[in-house]
Tab-separated table of C-alpha atoms in Angstrom:
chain	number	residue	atom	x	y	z
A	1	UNK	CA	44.549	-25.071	15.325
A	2	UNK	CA	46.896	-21.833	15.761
A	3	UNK	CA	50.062	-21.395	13.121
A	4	UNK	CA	52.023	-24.342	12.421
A	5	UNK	CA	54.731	-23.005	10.248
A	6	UNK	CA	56.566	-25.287	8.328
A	7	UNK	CA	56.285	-28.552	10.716
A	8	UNK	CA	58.519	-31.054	11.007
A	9	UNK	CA	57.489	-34.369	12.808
A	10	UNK	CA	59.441	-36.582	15.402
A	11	UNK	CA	58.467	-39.191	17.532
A	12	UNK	CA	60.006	-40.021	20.799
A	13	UNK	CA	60.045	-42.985	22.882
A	14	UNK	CA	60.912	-40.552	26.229
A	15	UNK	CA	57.365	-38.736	27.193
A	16	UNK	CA	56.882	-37.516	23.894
A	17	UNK	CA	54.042	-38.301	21.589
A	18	UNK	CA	54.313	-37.936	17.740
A	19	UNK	CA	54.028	-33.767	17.243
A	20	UNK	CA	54.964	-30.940	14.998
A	21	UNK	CA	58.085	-29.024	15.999
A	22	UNK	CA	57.322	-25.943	15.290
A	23	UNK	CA	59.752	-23.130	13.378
A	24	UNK	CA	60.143	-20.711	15.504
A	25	UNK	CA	56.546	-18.945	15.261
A	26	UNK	CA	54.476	-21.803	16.241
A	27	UNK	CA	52.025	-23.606	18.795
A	28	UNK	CA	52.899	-26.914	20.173
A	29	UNK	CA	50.170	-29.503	20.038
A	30	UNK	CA	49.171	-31.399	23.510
A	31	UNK	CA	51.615	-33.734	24.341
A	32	UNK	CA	48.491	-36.602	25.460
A	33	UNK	CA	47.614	-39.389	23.368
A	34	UNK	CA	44.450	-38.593	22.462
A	35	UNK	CA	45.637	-35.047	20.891
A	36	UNK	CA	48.179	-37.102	19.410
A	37	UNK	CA	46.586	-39.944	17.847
A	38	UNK	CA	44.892	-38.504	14.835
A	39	UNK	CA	48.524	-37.371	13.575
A	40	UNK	CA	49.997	-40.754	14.459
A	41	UNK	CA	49.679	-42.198	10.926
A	42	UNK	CA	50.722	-39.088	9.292
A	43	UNK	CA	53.473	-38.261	10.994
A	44	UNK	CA	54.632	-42.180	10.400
A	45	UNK	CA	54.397	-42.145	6.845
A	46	UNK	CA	56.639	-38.574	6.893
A	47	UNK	CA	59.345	-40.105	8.635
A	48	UNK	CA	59.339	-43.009	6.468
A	49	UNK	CA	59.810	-40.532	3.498
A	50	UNK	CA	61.430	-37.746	5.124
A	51	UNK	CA	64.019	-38.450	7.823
A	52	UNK	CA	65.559	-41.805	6.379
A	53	UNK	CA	69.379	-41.824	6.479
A	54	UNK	CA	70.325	-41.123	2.613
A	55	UNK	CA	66.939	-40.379	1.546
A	56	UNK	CA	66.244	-37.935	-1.330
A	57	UNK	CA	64.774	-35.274	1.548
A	58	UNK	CA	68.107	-35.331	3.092
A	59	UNK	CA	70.228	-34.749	0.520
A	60	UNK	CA	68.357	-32.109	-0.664
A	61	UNK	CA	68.463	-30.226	2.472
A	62	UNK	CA	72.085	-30.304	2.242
A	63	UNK	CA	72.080	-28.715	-1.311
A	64	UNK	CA	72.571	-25.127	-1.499
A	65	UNK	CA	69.717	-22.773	-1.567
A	66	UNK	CA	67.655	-22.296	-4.942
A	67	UNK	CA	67.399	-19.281	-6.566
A	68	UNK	CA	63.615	-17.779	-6.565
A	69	UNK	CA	61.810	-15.069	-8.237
A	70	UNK	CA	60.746	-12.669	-5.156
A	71	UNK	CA	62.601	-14.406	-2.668
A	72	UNK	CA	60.791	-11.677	-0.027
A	73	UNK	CA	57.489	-12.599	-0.876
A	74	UNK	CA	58.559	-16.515	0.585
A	75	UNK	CA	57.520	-17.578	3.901
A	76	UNK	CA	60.083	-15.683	6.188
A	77	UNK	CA	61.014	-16.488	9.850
A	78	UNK	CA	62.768	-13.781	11.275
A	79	UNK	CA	65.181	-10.844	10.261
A	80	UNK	CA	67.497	-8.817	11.597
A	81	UNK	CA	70.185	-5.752	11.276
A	82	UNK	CA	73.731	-6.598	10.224
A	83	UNK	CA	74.711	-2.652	10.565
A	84	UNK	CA	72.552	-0.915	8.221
A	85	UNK	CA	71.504	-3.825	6.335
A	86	UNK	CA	69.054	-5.726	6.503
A	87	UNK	CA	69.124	-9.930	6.748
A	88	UNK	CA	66.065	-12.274	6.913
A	89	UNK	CA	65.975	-15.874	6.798
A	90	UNK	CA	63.210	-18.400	5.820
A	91	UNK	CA	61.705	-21.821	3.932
A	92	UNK	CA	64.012	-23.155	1.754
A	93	UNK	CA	67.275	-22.088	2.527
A	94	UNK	CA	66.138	-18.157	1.389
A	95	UNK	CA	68.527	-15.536	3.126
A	96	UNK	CA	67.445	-12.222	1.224
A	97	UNK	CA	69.575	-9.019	1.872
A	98	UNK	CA	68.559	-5.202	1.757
A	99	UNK	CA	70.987	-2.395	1.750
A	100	UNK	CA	68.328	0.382	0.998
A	101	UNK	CA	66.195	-0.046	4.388
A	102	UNK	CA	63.722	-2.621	3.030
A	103	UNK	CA	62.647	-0.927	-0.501
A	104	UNK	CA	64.605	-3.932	-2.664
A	105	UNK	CA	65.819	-7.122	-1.816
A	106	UNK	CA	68.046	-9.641	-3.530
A	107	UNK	CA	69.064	-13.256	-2.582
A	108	UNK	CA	72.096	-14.554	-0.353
A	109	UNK	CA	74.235	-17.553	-2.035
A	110	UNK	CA	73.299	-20.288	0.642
A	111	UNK	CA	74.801	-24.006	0.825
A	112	UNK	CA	71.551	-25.443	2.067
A	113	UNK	CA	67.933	-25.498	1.381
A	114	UNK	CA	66.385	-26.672	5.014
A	115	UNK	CA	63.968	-23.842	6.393
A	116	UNK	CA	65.993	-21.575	8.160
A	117	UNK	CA	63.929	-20.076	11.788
A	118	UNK	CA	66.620	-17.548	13.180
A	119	UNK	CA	69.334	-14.911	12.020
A	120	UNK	CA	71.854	-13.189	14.563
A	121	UNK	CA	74.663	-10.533	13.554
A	122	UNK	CA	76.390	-9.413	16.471
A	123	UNK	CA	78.525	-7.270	14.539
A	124	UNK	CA	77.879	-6.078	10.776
A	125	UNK	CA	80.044	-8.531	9.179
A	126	UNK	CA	79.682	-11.518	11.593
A	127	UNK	CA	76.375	-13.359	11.853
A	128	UNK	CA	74.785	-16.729	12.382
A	129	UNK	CA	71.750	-18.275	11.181
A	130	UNK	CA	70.119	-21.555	12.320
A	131	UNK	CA	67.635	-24.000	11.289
A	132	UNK	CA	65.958	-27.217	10.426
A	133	UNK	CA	68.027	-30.390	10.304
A	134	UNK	CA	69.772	-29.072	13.108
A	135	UNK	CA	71.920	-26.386	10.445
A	136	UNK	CA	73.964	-23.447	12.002
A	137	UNK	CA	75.323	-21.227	9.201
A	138	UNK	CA	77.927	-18.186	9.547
A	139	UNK	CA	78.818	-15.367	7.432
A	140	UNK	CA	82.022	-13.086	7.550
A	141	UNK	CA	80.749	-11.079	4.456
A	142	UNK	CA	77.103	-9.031	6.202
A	143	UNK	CA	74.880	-12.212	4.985
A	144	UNK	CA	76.592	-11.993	0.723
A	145	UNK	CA	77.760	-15.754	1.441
A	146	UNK	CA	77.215	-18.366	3.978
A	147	UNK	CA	78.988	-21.403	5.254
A	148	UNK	CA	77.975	-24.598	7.016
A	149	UNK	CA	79.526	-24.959	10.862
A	150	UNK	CA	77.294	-27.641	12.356
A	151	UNK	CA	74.704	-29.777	11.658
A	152	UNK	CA	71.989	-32.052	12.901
A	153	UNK	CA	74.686	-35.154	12.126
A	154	UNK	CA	76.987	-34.369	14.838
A	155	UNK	CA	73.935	-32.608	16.731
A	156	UNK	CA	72.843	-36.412	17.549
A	157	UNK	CA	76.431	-37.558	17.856
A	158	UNK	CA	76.822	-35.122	20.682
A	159	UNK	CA	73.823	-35.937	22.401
A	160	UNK	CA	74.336	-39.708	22.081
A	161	UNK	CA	77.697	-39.202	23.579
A	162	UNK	CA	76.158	-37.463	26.727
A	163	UNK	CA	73.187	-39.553	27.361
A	164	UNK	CA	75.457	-42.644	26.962
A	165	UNK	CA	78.019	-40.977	29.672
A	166	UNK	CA	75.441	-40.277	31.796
A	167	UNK	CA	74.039	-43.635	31.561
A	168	UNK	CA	76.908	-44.971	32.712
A	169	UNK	CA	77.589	-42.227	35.350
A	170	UNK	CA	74.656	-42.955	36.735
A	171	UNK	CA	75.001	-46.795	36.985
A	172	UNK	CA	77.994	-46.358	38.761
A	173	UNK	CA	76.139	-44.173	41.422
A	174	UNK	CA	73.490	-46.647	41.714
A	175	UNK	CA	76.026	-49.483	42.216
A	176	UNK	CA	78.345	-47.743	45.254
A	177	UNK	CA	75.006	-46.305	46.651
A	178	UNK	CA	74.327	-47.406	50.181
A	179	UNK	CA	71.695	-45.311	50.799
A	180	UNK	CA	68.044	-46.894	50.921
A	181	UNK	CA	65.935	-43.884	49.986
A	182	UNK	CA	68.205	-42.808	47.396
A	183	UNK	CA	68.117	-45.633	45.343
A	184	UNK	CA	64.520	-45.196	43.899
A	185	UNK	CA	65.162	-41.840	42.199
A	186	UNK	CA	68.827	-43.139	40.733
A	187	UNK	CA	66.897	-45.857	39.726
A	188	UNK	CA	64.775	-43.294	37.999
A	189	UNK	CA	66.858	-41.523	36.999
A	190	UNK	CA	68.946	-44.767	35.352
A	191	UNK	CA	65.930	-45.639	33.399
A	192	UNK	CA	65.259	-41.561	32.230
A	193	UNK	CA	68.853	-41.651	30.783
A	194	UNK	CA	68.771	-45.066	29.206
A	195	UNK	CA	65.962	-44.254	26.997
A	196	UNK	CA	67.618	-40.690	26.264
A	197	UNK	CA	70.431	-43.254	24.975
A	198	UNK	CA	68.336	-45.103	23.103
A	199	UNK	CA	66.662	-42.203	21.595
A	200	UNK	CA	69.699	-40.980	20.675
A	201	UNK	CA	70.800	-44.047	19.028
A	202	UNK	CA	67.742	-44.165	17.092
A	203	UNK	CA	68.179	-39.800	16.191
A	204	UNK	CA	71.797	-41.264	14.623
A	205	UNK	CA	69.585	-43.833	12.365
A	206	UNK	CA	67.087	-41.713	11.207
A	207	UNK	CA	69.331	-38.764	10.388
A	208	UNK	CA	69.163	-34.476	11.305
A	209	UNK	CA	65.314	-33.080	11.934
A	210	UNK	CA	65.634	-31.418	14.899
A	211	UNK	CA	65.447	-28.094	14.066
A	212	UNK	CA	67.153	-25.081	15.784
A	213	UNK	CA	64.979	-22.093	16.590
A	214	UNK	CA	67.116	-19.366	17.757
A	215	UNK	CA	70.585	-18.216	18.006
A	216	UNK	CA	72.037	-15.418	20.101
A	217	UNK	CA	76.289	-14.305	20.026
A	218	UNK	CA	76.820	-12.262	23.220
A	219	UNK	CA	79.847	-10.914	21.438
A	220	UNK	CA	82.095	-11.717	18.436
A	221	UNK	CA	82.781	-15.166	19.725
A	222	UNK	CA	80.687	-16.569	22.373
A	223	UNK	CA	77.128	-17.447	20.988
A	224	UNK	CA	74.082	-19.941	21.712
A	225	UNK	CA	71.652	-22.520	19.420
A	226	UNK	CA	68.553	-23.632	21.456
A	227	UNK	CA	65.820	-25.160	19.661
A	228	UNK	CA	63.550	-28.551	19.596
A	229	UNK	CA	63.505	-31.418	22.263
A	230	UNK	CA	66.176	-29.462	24.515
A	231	UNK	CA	68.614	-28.741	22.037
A	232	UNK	CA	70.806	-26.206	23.347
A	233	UNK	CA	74.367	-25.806	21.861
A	234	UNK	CA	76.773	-23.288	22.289
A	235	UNK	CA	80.282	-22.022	20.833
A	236	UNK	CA	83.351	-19.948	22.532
A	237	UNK	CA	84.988	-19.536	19.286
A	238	UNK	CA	83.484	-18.342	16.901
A	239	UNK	CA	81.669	-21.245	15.373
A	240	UNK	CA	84.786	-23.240	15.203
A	241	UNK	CA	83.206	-25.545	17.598
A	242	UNK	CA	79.946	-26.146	18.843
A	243	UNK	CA	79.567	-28.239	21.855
A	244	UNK	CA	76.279	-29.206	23.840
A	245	UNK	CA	75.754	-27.425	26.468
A	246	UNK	CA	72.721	-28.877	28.524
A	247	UNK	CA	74.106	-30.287	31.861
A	248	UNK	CA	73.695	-27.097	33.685
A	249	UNK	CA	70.216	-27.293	32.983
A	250	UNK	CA	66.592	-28.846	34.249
A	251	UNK	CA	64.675	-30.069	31.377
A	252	UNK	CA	64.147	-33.519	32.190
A	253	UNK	CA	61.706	-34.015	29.684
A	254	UNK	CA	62.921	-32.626	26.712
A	255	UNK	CA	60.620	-29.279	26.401
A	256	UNK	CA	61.217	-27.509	23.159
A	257	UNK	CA	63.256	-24.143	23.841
A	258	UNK	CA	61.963	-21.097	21.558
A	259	UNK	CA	63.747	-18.046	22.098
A	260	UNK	CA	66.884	-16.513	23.968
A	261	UNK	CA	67.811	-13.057	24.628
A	262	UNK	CA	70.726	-11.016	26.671
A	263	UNK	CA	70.272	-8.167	29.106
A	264	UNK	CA	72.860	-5.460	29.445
A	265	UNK	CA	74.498	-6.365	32.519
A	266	UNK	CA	74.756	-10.279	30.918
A	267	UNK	CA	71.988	-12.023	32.337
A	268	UNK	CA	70.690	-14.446	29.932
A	269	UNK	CA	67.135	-15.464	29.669
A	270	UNK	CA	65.602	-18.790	28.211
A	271	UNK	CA	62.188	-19.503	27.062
A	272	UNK	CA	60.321	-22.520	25.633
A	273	UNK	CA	57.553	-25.021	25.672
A	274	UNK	CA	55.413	-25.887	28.844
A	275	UNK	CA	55.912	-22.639	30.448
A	276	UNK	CA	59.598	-22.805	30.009
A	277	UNK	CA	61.646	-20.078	31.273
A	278	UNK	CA	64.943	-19.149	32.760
A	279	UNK	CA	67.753	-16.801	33.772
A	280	UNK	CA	71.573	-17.510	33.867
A	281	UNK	CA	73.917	-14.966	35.561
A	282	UNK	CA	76.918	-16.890	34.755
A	283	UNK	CA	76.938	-16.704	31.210
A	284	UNK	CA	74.675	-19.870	30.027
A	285	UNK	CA	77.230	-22.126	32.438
A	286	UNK	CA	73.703	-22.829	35.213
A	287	UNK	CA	70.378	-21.689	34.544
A	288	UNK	CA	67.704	-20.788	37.035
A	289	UNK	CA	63.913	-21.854	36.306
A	290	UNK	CA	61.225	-19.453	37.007
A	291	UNK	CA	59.182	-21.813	38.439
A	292	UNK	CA	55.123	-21.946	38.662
A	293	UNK	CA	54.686	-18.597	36.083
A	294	UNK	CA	52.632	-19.910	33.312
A	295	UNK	CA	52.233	-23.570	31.903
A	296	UNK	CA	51.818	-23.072	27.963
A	297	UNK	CA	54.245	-22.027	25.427
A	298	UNK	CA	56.672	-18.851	25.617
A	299	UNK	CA	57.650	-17.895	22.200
A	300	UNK	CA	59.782	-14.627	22.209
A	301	UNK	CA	61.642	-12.628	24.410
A	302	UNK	CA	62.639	-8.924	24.456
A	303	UNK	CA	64.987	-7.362	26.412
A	304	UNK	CA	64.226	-3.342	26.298
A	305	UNK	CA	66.638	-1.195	28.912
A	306	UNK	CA	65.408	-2.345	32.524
A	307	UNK	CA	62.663	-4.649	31.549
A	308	UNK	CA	62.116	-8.356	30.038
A	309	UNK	CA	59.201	-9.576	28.645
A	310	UNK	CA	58.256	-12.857	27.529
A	311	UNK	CA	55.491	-13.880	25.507
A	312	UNK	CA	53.623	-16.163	23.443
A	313	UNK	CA	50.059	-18.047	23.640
A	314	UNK	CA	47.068	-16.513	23.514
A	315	UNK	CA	48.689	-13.144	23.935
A	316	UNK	CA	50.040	-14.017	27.385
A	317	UNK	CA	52.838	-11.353	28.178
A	318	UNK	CA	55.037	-11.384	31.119
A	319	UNK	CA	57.536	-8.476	33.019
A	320	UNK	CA	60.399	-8.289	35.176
A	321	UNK	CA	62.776	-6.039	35.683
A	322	UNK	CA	66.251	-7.044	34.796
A	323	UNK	CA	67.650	-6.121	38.647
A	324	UNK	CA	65.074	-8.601	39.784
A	325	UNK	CA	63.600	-12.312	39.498
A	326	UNK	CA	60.104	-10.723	40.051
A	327	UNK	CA	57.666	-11.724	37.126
A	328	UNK	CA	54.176	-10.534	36.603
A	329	UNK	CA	51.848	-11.106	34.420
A	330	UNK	CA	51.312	-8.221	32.516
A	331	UNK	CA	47.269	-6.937	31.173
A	332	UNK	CA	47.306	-7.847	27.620
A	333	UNK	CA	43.281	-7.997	26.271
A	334	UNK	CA	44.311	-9.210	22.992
A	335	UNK	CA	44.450	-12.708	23.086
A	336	UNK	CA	46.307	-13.557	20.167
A	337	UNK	CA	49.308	-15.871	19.928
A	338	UNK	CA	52.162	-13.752	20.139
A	339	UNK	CA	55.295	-15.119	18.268
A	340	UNK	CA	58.062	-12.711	17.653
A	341	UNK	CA	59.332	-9.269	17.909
A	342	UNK	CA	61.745	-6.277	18.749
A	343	UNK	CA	62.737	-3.734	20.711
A	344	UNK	CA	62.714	-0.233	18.627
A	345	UNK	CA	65.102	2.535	19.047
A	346	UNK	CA	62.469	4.506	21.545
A	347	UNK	CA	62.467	1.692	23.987
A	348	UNK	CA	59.149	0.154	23.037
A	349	UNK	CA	58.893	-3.325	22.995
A	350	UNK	CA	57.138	-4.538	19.244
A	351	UNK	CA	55.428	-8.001	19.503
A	352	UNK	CA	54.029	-9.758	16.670
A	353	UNK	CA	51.741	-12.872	16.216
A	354	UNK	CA	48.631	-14.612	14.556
A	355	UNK	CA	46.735	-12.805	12.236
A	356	UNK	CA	48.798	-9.955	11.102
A	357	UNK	CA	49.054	-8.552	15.164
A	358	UNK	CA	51.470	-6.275	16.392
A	359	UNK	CA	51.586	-5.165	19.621
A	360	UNK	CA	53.815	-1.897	20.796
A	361	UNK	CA	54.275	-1.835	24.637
A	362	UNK	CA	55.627	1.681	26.196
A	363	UNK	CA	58.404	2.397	28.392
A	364	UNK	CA	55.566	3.031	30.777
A	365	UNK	CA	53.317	0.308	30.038
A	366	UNK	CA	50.400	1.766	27.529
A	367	UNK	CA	49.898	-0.578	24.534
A	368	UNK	CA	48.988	0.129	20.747
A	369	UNK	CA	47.911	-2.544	18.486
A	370	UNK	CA	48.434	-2.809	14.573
A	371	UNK	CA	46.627	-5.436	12.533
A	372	UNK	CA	48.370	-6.159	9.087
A	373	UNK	CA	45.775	-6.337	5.637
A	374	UNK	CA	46.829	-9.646	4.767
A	375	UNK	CA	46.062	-11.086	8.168
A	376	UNK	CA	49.029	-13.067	7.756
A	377	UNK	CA	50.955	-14.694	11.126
A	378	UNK	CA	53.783	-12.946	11.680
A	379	UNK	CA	57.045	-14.308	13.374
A	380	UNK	CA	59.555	-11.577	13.673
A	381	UNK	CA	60.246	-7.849	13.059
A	382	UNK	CA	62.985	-5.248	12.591
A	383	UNK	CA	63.489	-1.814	12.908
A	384	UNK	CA	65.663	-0.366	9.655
A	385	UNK	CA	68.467	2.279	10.319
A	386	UNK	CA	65.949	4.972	8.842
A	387	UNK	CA	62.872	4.054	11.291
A	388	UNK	CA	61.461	2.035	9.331
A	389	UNK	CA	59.810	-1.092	10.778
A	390	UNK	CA	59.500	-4.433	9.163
A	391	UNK	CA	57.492	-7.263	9.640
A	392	UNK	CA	58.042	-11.036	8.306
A	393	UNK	CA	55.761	-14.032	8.289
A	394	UNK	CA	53.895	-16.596	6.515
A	395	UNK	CA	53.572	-13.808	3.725
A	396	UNK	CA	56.983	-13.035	3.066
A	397	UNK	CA	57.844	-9.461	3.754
A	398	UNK	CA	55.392	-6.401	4.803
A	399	UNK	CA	55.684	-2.791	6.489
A	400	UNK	CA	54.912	-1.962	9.203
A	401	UNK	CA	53.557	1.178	7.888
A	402	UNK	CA	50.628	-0.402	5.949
A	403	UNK	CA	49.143	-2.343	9.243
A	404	UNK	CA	45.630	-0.698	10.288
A	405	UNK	CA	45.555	0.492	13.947
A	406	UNK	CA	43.009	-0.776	16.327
């Protein structure tokens, strides 16, 4: 089995079997029984001890971060610019800061200690970071402190609230519907949203695990949280309030969502579980699928000038251009899991994955691969201010510069 990194477990009553969520740099399990069952009792006995409401594991996640010795060398999950500094994000609450390009590192004061999958600064001081138990953090000081703006409490509160409108929406449809051939898909659709209700109900029981697995501002103000089971949140001020955000979308069965990313002219694009992937020209309000592409997981996106590319299993890399809804596969013969990455200042796009990969992809397509020592999976990269590339994983923090080329 590929990289699970730092699992949490949920089970569903709507299609879903019991499975890991992954955080951010990881592969989904089969969603049949029989891949399911051997995790059944294991995943029973961790919701039993992890996810009941005022258990231990709960209000631990809401206590702030502990301080570590070598907080880079803990299992990181992505990191990011905030100007010149650097900010990456990982188990435990760690947020570790560099304002030297990557040579030292020292800890952020943090009010939680859930794994944190995603970090966002949109400008130097401003940034968000997101993770497990549904947390969304933001900082107004370039990462020094952090506070807590939403959480995987009113994350299910929210979501109850819409499936039970829905519900309801939908039985009054049903009712005043005269129409014969319409009635077996509201019908459907009746019984779809009543066990989204009762899931719901259930998600308010059992307390926050869903975790959030990226975040994306589009400017100072206006930013998205998309993660596990459909989550997908967003914000027009600032963090002040975060509202969900899924009714412009099809995801009728609850497909984990792994990455976002913005083009120039403010397309958005989506990506996520299943094949998952789409493109919203109206700022996140309606978002197109892209529909028969690919049918296993899309972990990362990169936007570099004209192009997109999203990737993820088994190395499988897709193109389009930004002017166009045209995607192609494009010829990747490494087929490692690809789970994170960058553009750098030259235009290359940098993937990295399984196994200490990296993967730099031209402005005109040619490809060179990097393979880290420490063969350790790799979920995200950055490019410092001086050039300097750096690479985050299950290993904590490595260069860039000390990967062998293949």
């Amino acid at each position: 089995m590929t990289l699970i990194m730092s699992a949490i477990s949920k089970i569903s009553r709507q299609r879903h079997c019991a499975v890991p969520v992954a955080a951010r740099s990881s592969v989904m399990m089969a969603r049949s029984n029989a891949a399911c069952r051997p995790f059944l009792a294991v995943v029973l006995l961790a919701l039993l001890t992890f996810a009941q409401p005022g258990s231990t594991a709960e209000d631990f996640v809401f206590l702030p971060a502990l301080r570590v010795d070598e907080p880079e060398q803990m299992q990181l999950l992505d990191i990011a610019r905030a100007g010149e500094r650097l900010v990456a994000v990982g188990e435990r609450g760690v947020i570790i800061l560099s304002d030297d390009h990557g040579r030292s590192w020292r800890q952020a004061e943090v009010p939680v200690s859930t794994t944190l999958t995603a970090v966002h600064f949109p400008e130097p001081d401003s940034g968000w970071a997101v993770g497990h138990a549904g947390a969304i953090l933001h900082s107004a000081d370039g990462g020094d402190t952090w506070e807590l703006q939403f959480d995987g409490r009113e994350a299910n509160r929210q979501y109850l609230a819409w499936a039970q409108a829905r519900a309801a929406s939908l039985e009054a449809e049903l009712a005043a519907s005269e129409d014969a051939e319409q009635l077996g898909a509201l019908e459907e659709a009746l019984d779809e949203a009543q066990f989204a209700a009762e899931d719901a109900a259930d998600a308010i029981d059992t307390g926050p695990a869903d975790p959030f697995l990226d975040v994306l501002f589009t400017d100072a103000k206006s930013g998205f949280a998309i993660g596990a089971y459909g989550m997908l949140y967003r914000t027009d001020n600032g963090g002040d309030d975060w509202r969900i955000a899924i009714d412009g979308i099809a995801n009728p069965y609850r497909y984990h969502y792994y990455a976002i990313a913005q083009d120039s002219a403010g397309g958005l694009y989506l990506s996520g579980e299943a094949g998952l992937l789409y493109h919203s020209e109206d700022a996140g309000s309606t978002w197109r699928r892209v529909e028969d592409l690919y049918d296993g997981s899309l972990f990362g996106l990169i936007v570099s000038g004209e192009r997109v590319y999203a990737y993820g299993l088994r190395g499988h890399i897709f193109k389009a251009s930004t002017a166009s809804a045209d995607w192609a596969e494009f010829t990747n013969n490494n087929g490692t899991s690809l789970y994170g990455g960058v553009r750098l200042a030259d235009g290359q796009a940098l993937m990295v994955g399984a196994g200490g990969l990296a993967l730099a992809i031209s402005e005109n397509g040619t490809q060179q691969a990097w393979r880290h020592p420490s063969r350790a999976s790799l979920s995200s990269a950055v490019q410092a201010a001086n050039g300097d590339v750096w690479l985050v994983g299950m290993s904590g923090l490595m260069a860039l510069s000390e990967a062998n080329s293949l």
